[in-house]
Coordinates of C-alpha atoms in Angstrom, one line a residue:
X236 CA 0.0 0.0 0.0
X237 CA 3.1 2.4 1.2
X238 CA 4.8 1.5 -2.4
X239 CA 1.2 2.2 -4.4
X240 CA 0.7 5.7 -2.4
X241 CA 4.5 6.3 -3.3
X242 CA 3.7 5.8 -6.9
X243 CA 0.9 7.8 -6.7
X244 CA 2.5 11.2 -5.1
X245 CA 5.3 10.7 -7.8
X246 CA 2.9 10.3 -11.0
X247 CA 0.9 13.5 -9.6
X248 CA 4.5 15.2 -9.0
X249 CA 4.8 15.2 -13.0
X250 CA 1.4 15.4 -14.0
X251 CA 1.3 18.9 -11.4
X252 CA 5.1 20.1 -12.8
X253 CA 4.0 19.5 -16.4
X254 CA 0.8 21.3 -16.0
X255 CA 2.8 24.1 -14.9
X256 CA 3.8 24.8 -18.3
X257 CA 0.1 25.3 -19.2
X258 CA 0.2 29.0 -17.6
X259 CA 2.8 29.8 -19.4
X260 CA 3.1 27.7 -22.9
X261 CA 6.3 26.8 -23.3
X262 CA 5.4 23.2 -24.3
X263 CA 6.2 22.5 -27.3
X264 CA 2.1 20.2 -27.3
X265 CA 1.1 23.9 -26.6
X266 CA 0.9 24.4 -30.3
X267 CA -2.3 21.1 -30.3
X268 CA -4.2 23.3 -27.8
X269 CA -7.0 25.2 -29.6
X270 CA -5.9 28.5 -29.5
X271 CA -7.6 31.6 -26.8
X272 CA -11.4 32.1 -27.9
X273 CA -11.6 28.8 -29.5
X274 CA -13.2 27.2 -26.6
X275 CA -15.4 28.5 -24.2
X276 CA -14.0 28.7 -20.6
X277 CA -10.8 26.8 -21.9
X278 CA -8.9 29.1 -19.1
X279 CA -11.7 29.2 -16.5
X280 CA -10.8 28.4 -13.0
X281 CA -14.3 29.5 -11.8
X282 CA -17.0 28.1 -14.6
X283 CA -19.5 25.8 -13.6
X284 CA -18.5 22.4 -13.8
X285 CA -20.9 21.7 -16.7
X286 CA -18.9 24.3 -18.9
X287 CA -15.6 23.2 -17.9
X288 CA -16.9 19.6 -19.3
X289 CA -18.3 21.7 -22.6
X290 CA -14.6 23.4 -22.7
X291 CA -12.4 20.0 -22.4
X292 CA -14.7 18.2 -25.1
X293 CA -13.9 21.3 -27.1
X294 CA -10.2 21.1 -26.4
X295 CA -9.8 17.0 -27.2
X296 CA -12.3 17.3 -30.5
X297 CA -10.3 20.5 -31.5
X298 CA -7.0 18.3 -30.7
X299 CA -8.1 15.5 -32.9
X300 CA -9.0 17.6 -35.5
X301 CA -5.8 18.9 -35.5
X302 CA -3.8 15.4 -36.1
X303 CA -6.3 13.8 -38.6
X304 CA -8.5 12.0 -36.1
X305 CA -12.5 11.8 -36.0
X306 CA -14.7 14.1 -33.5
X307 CA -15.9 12.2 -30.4
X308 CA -19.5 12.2 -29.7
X309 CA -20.5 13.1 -25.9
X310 CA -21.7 10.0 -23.6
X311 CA -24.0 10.5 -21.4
X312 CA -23.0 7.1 -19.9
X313 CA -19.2 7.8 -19.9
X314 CA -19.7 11.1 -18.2
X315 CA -21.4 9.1 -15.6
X316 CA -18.4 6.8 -15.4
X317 CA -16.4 9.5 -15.3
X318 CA -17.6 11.2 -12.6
X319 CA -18.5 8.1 -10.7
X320 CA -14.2 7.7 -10.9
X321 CA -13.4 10.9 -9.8
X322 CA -16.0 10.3 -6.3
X323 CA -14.1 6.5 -6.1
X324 CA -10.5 8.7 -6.5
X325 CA -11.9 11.2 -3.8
X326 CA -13.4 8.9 -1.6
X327 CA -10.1 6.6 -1.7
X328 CA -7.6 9.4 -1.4
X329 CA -5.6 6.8 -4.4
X330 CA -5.1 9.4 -7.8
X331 CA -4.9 6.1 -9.6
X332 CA -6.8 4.2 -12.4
X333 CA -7.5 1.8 -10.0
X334 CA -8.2 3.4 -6.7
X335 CA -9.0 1.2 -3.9
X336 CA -8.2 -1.9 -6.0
X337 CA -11.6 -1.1 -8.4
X338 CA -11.0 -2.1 -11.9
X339 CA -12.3 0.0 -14.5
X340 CA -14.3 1.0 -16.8
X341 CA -17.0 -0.5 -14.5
X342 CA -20.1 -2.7 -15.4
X343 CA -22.1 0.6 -16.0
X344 CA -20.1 1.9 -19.3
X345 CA -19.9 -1.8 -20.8
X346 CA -23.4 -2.7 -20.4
X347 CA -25.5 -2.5 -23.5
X348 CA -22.9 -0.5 -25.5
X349 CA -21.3 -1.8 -28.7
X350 CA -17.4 -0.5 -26.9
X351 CA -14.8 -3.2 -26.8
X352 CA -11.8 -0.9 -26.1
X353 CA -11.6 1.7 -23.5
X354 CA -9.3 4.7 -22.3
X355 CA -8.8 7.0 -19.6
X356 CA -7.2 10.3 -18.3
X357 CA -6.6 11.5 -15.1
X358 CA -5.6 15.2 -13.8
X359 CA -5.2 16.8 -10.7
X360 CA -4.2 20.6 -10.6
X361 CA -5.3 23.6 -7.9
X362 CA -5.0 27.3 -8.7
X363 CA -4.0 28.4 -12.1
X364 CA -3.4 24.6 -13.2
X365 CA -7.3 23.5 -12.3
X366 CA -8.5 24.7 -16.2
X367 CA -9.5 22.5 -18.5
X368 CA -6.5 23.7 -21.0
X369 CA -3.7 22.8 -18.2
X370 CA -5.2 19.8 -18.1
X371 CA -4.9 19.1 -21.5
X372 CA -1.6 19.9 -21.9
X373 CA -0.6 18.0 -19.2
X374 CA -2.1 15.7 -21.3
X375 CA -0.7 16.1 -24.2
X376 CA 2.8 16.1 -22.7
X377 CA 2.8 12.4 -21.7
X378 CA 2.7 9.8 -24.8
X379 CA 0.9 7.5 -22.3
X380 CA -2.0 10.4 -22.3
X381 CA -1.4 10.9 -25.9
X382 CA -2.2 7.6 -26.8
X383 CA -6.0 7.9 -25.5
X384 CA -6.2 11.3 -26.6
X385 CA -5.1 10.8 -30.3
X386 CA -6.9 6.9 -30.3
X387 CA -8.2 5.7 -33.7
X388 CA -11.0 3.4 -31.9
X389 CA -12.6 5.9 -30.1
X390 CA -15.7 7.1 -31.0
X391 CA -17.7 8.4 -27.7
X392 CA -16.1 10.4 -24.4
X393 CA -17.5 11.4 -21.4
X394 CA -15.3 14.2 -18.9
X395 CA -15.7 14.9 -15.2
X396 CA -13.9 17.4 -13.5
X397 CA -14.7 17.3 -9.2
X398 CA -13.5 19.4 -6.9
X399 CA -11.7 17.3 -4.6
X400 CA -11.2 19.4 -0.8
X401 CA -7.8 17.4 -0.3
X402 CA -6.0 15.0 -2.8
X403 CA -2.4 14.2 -3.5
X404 CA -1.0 16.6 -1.0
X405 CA -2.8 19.5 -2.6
X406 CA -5.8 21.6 -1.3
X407 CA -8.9 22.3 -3.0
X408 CA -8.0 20.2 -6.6
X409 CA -10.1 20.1 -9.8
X410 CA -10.0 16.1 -10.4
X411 CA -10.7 15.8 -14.3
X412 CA -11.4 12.2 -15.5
X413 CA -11.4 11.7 -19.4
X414 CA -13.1 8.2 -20.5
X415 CA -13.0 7.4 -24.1
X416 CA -14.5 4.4 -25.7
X417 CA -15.1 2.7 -29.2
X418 CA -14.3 -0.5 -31.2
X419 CA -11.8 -1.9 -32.6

């Protein structure tokens, strides 16, 4: 458990210090971001969660766009996964893919859906890195994260974002949670 929490602080180390590039775009994945205006509350700390979803769809559609993939429709039902993560991450205090030991995508996102193949995303940032644009370039720094957001299979994604009081050392955290699914 000491070695999984370990894991955990470190992987939310680089996910937070790469994030910190976000505020000022120096990344060289800056340039797959939509650019200022494109995206509605893209750079909002303070929008209502529901817009902040609206932004990050923006952001990975624009993204895909931008390298030759196909535009994800929303899921109702991934959203719900999605969020249903980020409480299980919260609850758990684990910023994992499998906090508490739960395997995922639960039950609830294969049931009655045509999806064989499933991805995910996981961010944690507080002040100027909670947006939904320094999440994705966190993102888009890591060729793990790349991976799901640049996936040919995909055809449906669902995005929470929870504010999380205390998570990974860090006060008052937007936890976003990017679920992606399709067939192969």
């Amino acid at each position: 458990m000491r070695v999984a929490a370990l894991l955990a602080a470190i992987v939310a180390a680089l996910v937070l210090g790469s994030g910190a590039s976000a505020s000022r775009s120096r990344s060289s994945w800056a340039a797959y971001l939509a650019p200022a205006g494109a995206c509605s509350n893209a750079d909002s700390r303070s929008a209502a969660p529901a817009l902040q979803r609206q932004a990050m769809t923006c952001l990975v559609n624009w993204t895909r766009r931008l390298v030759g993939a196909r535009q994800l429709a929303w899921s109702r039902r991934l959203a719900t996964v999605a969020d249903a993560k980020a409480h299980v991450v919260i609850q758990c205090g684990d910023f994992s893919h499998y906090p508490c030991g739960v395997r995922w995508p639960s039950s609830t996102a294969t049931r009655y859906r045509p999806w064989n193949v499933f991805g995910e995303n996981l961010y944690a940032g507080n002040l100027w890195l909670r947006t939904p644009r320094a999440a994705m370039l966190a993102w888009l720094e890591s060729s793990e994260h790349r991976a799901v957001l640049f996936g040919r299979s995909w055809s449906r994604l669902g995005v929470s974002v929870v504010v999380a009081p205390k998570l990974i050392g860090g006060d008052n955290m937007s936890l976003w949670v990017l679920e992606v699914a399709g067939r192969n």
